[in-house]
Amino acid sequence: YAQMVSVIPAYDYIFYIKPEFAVIQDDVRPACTDFQAAIADEFEFIIDALRIPVIPLSGTVEQRLATILAAVS
């Protein structure tokens, strides 16, 4: 985690997208929802533990883009 803490100040914005739908089987990524949930839990643990100021993105692509544009404006 120390390595993560050292690079966080280099970013002006950190966006986080929680899984909102199941992974589609594509022979590249595991389609296991348990795996997806475990990875999301790990990200959220790190975000909370290190108090990383993330900007959550959710909804449609258009809604996510609107959130990004509002954050950087």
mmCIF file of N, CA and C in Angstrom:
data_model
loop_
_atom_site.group_PDB
_atom_site.id
_atom_site.type_symbol
_atom_site.label_atom_id
_atom_site.label_comp_id
_atom_site.label_asym_id
_atom_site.label_seq_id
_atom_site.Cartn_x
_atom_site.Cartn_y
_atom_site.Cartn_z
ATOM 1 N N TYR A 1 0.820 -1.208 0.000
ATOM 2 C CA TYR A 1 0.000 0.000 0.000
ATOM 3 C C TYR A 1 0.859 1.266 0.000
ATOM 4 N N ALA A 2 2.048 1.179 0.521
ATOM 5 C CA ALA A 2 2.910 2.359 0.577
ATOM 6 C C ALA A 2 3.192 2.902 -0.812
ATOM 7 N N GLN A 3 3.358 2.018 -1.760
ATOM 8 C CA GLN A 3 3.613 2.455 -3.132
ATOM 9 C C GLN A 3 2.407 3.215 -3.685
ATOM 10 N N MET A 4 1.209 2.748 -3.363
ATOM 11 C CA MET A 4 0.000 3.452 -3.813
ATOM 12 C C MET A 4 -0.078 4.840 -3.194
ATOM 13 N N VAL A 5 0.179 4.910 -1.911
ATOM 14 C CA VAL A 5 0.114 6.196 -1.210
ATOM 15 C C VAL A 5 1.081 7.194 -1.823
ATOM 16 N N SER A 6 2.231 6.732 -2.253
ATOM 17 C CA SER A 6 3.234 7.644 -2.802
ATOM 18 C C SER A 6 2.833 8.233 -4.149
ATOM 19 N N VAL A 7 2.002 7.545 -4.923
ATOM 20 C CA VAL A 7 1.628 8.061 -6.242
ATOM 21 C C VAL A 7 0.297 8.796 -6.268
ATOM 22 N N ILE A 8 -0.529 8.629 -5.270
ATOM 23 C CA ILE A 8 -1.851 9.269 -5.263
ATOM 24 C C ILE A 8 -1.764 10.782 -5.447
ATOM 25 N N PRO A 9 -0.847 11.486 -4.798
ATOM 26 C CA PRO A 9 -0.781 12.942 -4.986
ATOM 27 C C PRO A 9 -0.486 13.380 -6.424
ATOM 28 N N ALA A 10 0.014 12.480 -7.244
ATOM 29 C CA ALA A 10 0.321 12.829 -8.629
ATOM 30 C C ALA A 10 -0.939 12.951 -9.487
ATOM 31 N N TYR A 11 -2.065 12.489 -8.981
ATOM 32 C CA TYR A 11 -3.313 12.511 -9.746
ATOM 33 C C TYR A 11 -4.203 13.657 -9.290
ATOM 34 N N ASP A 12 -4.763 14.367 -10.254
ATOM 35 C CA ASP A 12 -5.719 15.420 -9.926
ATOM 36 C C ASP A 12 -7.081 14.837 -9.593
ATOM 37 N N TYR A 13 -7.445 13.760 -10.265
ATOM 38 C CA TYR A 13 -8.743 13.117 -10.060
ATOM 39 C C TYR A 13 -8.551 11.613 -10.103
ATOM 40 N N ILE A 14 -9.300 10.914 -9.253
ATOM 41 C CA ILE A 14 -9.328 9.461 -9.298
ATOM 42 C C ILE A 14 -10.799 9.061 -9.362
ATOM 43 N N PHE A 15 -11.168 8.434 -10.456
ATOM 44 C CA PHE A 15 -12.538 7.998 -10.664
ATOM 45 C C PHE A 15 -12.632 6.510 -10.353
ATOM 46 N N TYR A 16 -13.775 6.115 -9.802
ATOM 47 C CA TYR A 16 -13.986 4.707 -9.461
ATOM 48 C C TYR A 16 -15.341 4.262 -9.976
ATOM 49 N N ILE A 17 -15.349 3.164 -10.718
ATOM 50 C CA ILE A 17 -16.584 2.584 -11.236
ATOM 51 C C ILE A 17 -16.814 1.254 -10.529
ATOM 52 N N LYS A 18 -17.861 1.195 -9.704
ATOM 53 C CA LYS A 18 -18.243 -0.059 -9.071
ATOM 54 C C LYS A 18 -18.878 -0.958 -10.125
ATOM 55 N N PRO A 19 -18.728 -2.261 -9.961
ATOM 56 C CA PRO A 19 -19.423 -3.162 -10.888
ATOM 57 C C PRO A 19 -20.938 -2.978 -10.752
ATOM 58 N N GLU A 20 -21.595 -2.733 -11.866
ATOM 59 C CA GLU A 20 -23.041 -2.550 -11.856
ATOM 60 C C GLU A 20 -23.748 -3.653 -12.633
ATOM 61 N N PHE A 21 -22.987 -4.513 -13.264
ATOM 62 C CA PHE A 21 -23.568 -5.611 -14.030
ATOM 63 C C PHE A 21 -22.539 -6.730 -14.094
ATOM 64 N N ALA A 22 -23.007 -7.906 -14.404
ATOM 65 C CA ALA A 22 -22.124 -9.071 -14.452
ATOM 66 C C ALA A 22 -21.160 -8.968 -15.629
ATOM 67 N N VAL A 23 -20.011 -9.574 -15.461
ATOM 68 C CA VAL A 23 -19.018 -9.634 -16.533
ATOM 69 C C VAL A 23 -19.540 -10.567 -17.618
ATOM 70 N N ILE A 24 -19.372 -10.174 -18.851
ATOM 71 C CA ILE A 24 -19.782 -10.997 -19.981
ATOM 72 C C ILE A 24 -18.676 -12.002 -20.294
ATOM 73 N N GLN A 25 -19.060 -13.250 -20.480
ATOM 74 C CA GLN A 25 -18.088 -14.290 -20.811
ATOM 75 C C GLN A 25 -17.467 -13.981 -22.175
ATOM 76 N N ASP A 26 -16.145 -13.746 -22.183
ATOM 77 C CA ASP A 26 -15.475 -13.412 -23.437
ATOM 78 C C ASP A 26 -14.130 -14.118 -23.593
ATOM 79 N N ASP A 27 -13.865 -15.093 -22.778
ATOM 80 C CA ASP A 27 -12.613 -15.855 -22.813
ATOM 81 C C ASP A 27 -11.386 -15.007 -22.501
ATOM 82 N N VAL A 28 -11.586 -13.785 -21.992
ATOM 83 C CA VAL A 28 -10.482 -12.929 -21.574
ATOM 84 C C VAL A 28 -10.528 -12.739 -20.063
ATOM 85 N N ARG A 29 -11.714 -12.437 -19.556
ATOM 86 C CA ARG A 29 -11.887 -12.198 -18.123
ATOM 87 C C ARG A 29 -12.726 -13.308 -17.509
ATOM 88 N N PRO A 30 -12.493 -13.617 -16.238
ATOM 89 C CA PRO A 30 -13.373 -14.581 -15.573
ATOM 90 C C PRO A 30 -14.789 -14.001 -15.484
ATOM 91 N N ALA A 31 -15.794 -14.812 -15.753
ATOM 92 C CA ALA A 31 -17.184 -14.360 -15.697
ATOM 93 C C ALA A 31 -17.804 -14.644 -14.334
ATOM 94 N N CYS A 32 -17.013 -15.081 -13.409
ATOM 95 C CA CYS A 32 -17.476 -15.441 -12.071
ATOM 96 C C CYS A 32 -17.853 -14.189 -11.272
ATOM 97 N N THR A 33 -19.098 -14.125 -10.822
ATOM 98 C CA THR A 33 -19.537 -12.948 -10.057
ATOM 99 C C THR A 33 -18.850 -12.883 -8.696
ATOM 100 N N ASP A 34 -18.492 -14.038 -8.138
ATOM 101 C CA ASP A 34 -17.767 -14.028 -6.859
ATOM 102 C C ASP A 34 -16.402 -13.371 -7.027
ATOM 103 N N PHE A 35 -15.729 -13.670 -8.125
ATOM 104 C CA PHE A 35 -14.430 -13.051 -8.418
ATOM 105 C C PHE A 35 -14.601 -11.545 -8.598
ATOM 106 N N GLN A 36 -15.606 -11.143 -9.362
ATOM 107 C CA GLN A 36 -15.883 -9.724 -9.588
ATOM 108 C C GLN A 36 -16.136 -9.008 -8.257
ATOM 109 N N ALA A 37 -16.938 -9.619 -7.386
ATOM 110 C CA ALA A 37 -17.247 -9.016 -6.085
ATOM 111 C C ALA A 37 -16.001 -8.943 -5.203
ATOM 112 N N ALA A 38 -15.159 -9.963 -5.252
ATOM 113 C CA ALA A 38 -13.938 -9.964 -4.442
ATOM 114 C C ALA A 38 -12.991 -8.846 -4.867
ATOM 115 N N ILE A 39 -12.858 -8.629 -6.168
ATOM 116 C CA ILE A 39 -11.991 -7.560 -6.665
ATOM 117 C C ILE A 39 -12.560 -6.200 -6.263
ATOM 118 N N ALA A 40 -13.862 -6.021 -6.405
ATOM 119 C CA ALA A 40 -14.503 -4.760 -6.005
ATOM 120 C C ALA A 40 -14.319 -4.520 -4.514
ATOM 121 N N ASP A 41 -14.474 -5.564 -3.711
ATOM 122 C CA ASP A 41 -14.272 -5.432 -2.258
ATOM 123 C C ASP A 41 -12.846 -5.003 -1.942
ATOM 124 N N GLU A 42 -11.875 -5.558 -2.656
ATOM 125 C CA GLU A 42 -10.471 -5.197 -2.426
ATOM 126 C C GLU A 42 -10.220 -3.735 -2.775
ATOM 127 N N PHE A 43 -10.750 -3.301 -3.916
ATOM 128 C CA PHE A 43 -10.609 -1.889 -4.284
ATOM 129 C C PHE A 43 -11.233 -0.991 -3.212
ATOM 130 N N GLU A 44 -12.446 -1.330 -2.772
ATOM 131 C CA GLU A 44 -13.131 -0.500 -1.796
ATOM 132 C C GLU A 44 -12.426 -0.506 -0.447
ATOM 133 N N PHE A 45 -11.830 -1.637 -0.074
ATOM 134 C CA PHE A 45 -11.049 -1.692 1.159
ATOM 135 C C PHE A 45 -9.864 -0.734 1.077
ATOM 136 N N ILE A 46 -9.153 -0.776 -0.040
ATOM 137 C CA ILE A 46 -7.991 0.099 -0.213
ATOM 138 C C ILE A 46 -8.414 1.565 -0.227
ATOM 139 N N ILE A 47 -9.479 1.869 -0.938
ATOM 140 C CA ILE A 47 -9.983 3.249 -0.995
ATOM 141 C C ILE A 47 -10.307 3.749 0.401
ATOM 142 N N ASP A 48 -11.004 2.922 1.190
ATOM 143 C CA ASP A 48 -11.370 3.317 2.557
ATOM 144 C C ASP A 48 -10.154 3.383 3.476
ATOM 145 N N ALA A 49 -9.309 2.351 3.417
ATOM 146 C CA ALA A 49 -8.158 2.281 4.320
ATOM 147 C C ALA A 49 -7.185 3.432 4.096
ATOM 148 N N LEU A 50 -6.992 3.796 2.831
ATOM 149 C CA LEU A 50 -6.039 4.858 2.516
ATOM 150 C C LEU A 50 -6.717 6.226 2.379
ATOM 151 N N ARG A 51 -8.030 6.229 2.572
ATOM 152 C CA ARG A 51 -8.823 7.467 2.464
ATOM 153 C C ARG A 51 -8.557 8.175 1.133
ATOM 154 N N ILE A 52 -8.638 7.401 0.084
ATOM 155 C CA ILE A 52 -8.396 7.932 -1.256
ATOM 156 C C ILE A 52 -9.629 8.705 -1.697
ATOM 157 N N PRO A 53 -9.466 9.946 -2.080
ATOM 158 C CA PRO A 53 -10.620 10.751 -2.487
ATOM 159 C C PRO A 53 -11.059 10.430 -3.920
ATOM 160 N N VAL A 54 -11.895 9.412 -4.041
ATOM 161 C CA VAL A 54 -12.341 9.008 -5.365
ATOM 162 C C VAL A 54 -13.649 9.707 -5.727
ATOM 163 N N ILE A 55 -13.867 9.815 -7.007
ATOM 164 C CA ILE A 55 -15.126 10.324 -7.532
ATOM 165 C C ILE A 55 -15.830 9.113 -8.129
ATOM 166 N N PRO A 56 -16.943 8.685 -7.507
ATOM 167 C CA PRO A 56 -17.626 7.500 -8.019
ATOM 168 C C PRO A 56 -18.374 7.799 -9.307
ATOM 169 N N LEU A 57 -18.327 6.855 -10.229
ATOM 170 C CA LEU A 57 -19.053 6.957 -11.483
ATOM 171 C C LEU A 57 -20.079 5.834 -11.534
ATOM 172 N N SER A 58 -21.296 6.173 -11.952
ATOM 173 C CA SER A 58 -22.325 5.145 -12.086
ATOM 174 C C SER A 58 -23.342 5.588 -13.124
ATOM 175 N N GLY A 59 -24.207 4.656 -13.484
ATOM 176 C CA GLY A 59 -25.260 4.962 -14.435
ATOM 177 C C GLY A 59 -24.845 4.705 -15.868
ATOM 178 N N THR A 60 -25.536 5.379 -16.760
ATOM 179 C CA THR A 60 -25.264 5.221 -18.185
ATOM 180 C C THR A 60 -23.924 5.872 -18.537
ATOM 181 N N VAL A 61 -23.465 5.600 -19.732
ATOM 182 C CA VAL A 61 -22.222 6.229 -20.205
ATOM 183 C C VAL A 61 -22.381 7.747 -20.156
ATOM 184 N N GLU A 62 -23.538 8.227 -20.572
ATOM 185 C CA GLU A 62 -23.782 9.673 -20.574
ATOM 186 C C GLU A 62 -23.751 10.249 -19.163
ATOM 187 N N GLN A 63 -24.330 9.524 -18.191
ATOM 188 C CA GLN A 63 -24.308 9.983 -16.796
ATOM 189 C C GLN A 63 -22.884 9.984 -16.245
ATOM 190 N N ARG A 64 -22.139 8.977 -16.582
ATOM 191 C CA ARG A 64 -20.752 8.907 -16.119
ATOM 192 C C ARG A 64 -19.934 10.051 -16.716
ATOM 193 N N LEU A 65 -20.135 10.309 -17.992
ATOM 194 C CA LEU A 65 -19.428 11.415 -18.642
ATOM 195 C C LEU A 65 -19.809 12.742 -18.001
ATOM 196 N N ALA A 66 -21.078 12.934 -17.680
ATOM 197 C CA ALA A 66 -21.525 14.174 -17.035
ATOM 198 C C ALA A 66 -20.847 14.333 -15.676
ATOM 199 N N THR A 67 -20.696 13.259 -14.925
ATOM 200 C CA THR A 67 -20.014 13.326 -13.631
ATOM 201 C C THR A 67 -18.544 13.715 -13.809
ATOM 202 N N ILE A 68 -17.895 13.120 -14.797
ATOM 203 C CA ILE A 68 -16.495 13.446 -15.072
ATOM 204 C C ILE A 68 -16.349 14.916 -15.461
ATOM 205 N N LEU A 69 -17.190 15.364 -16.380
ATOM 206 C CA LEU A 69 -17.093 16.752 -16.834
ATOM 207 C C LEU A 69 -17.374 17.730 -15.695
ATOM 208 N N ALA A 70 -18.313 17.398 -14.827
ATOM 209 C CA ALA A 70 -18.608 18.270 -13.684
ATOM 210 C C ALA A 70 -17.409 18.320 -12.722
ATOM 211 N N ALA A 71 -16.733 17.192 -12.561
ATOM 212 C CA ALA A 71 -15.589 17.152 -11.647
ATOM 213 C C ALA A 71 -14.405 17.946 -12.160
ATOM 214 N N VAL A 72 -14.183 17.920 -13.456
ATOM 215 C CA VAL A 72 -12.998 18.585 -14.009
ATOM 216 C C VAL A 72 -13.242 20.007 -14.453
ATOM 217 N N SER A 73 -14.477 20.455 -14.412
ATOM 218 C CA SER A 73 -14.790 21.833 -14.831
ATOM 219 C C SER A 73 -14.466 22.836 -13.756
#
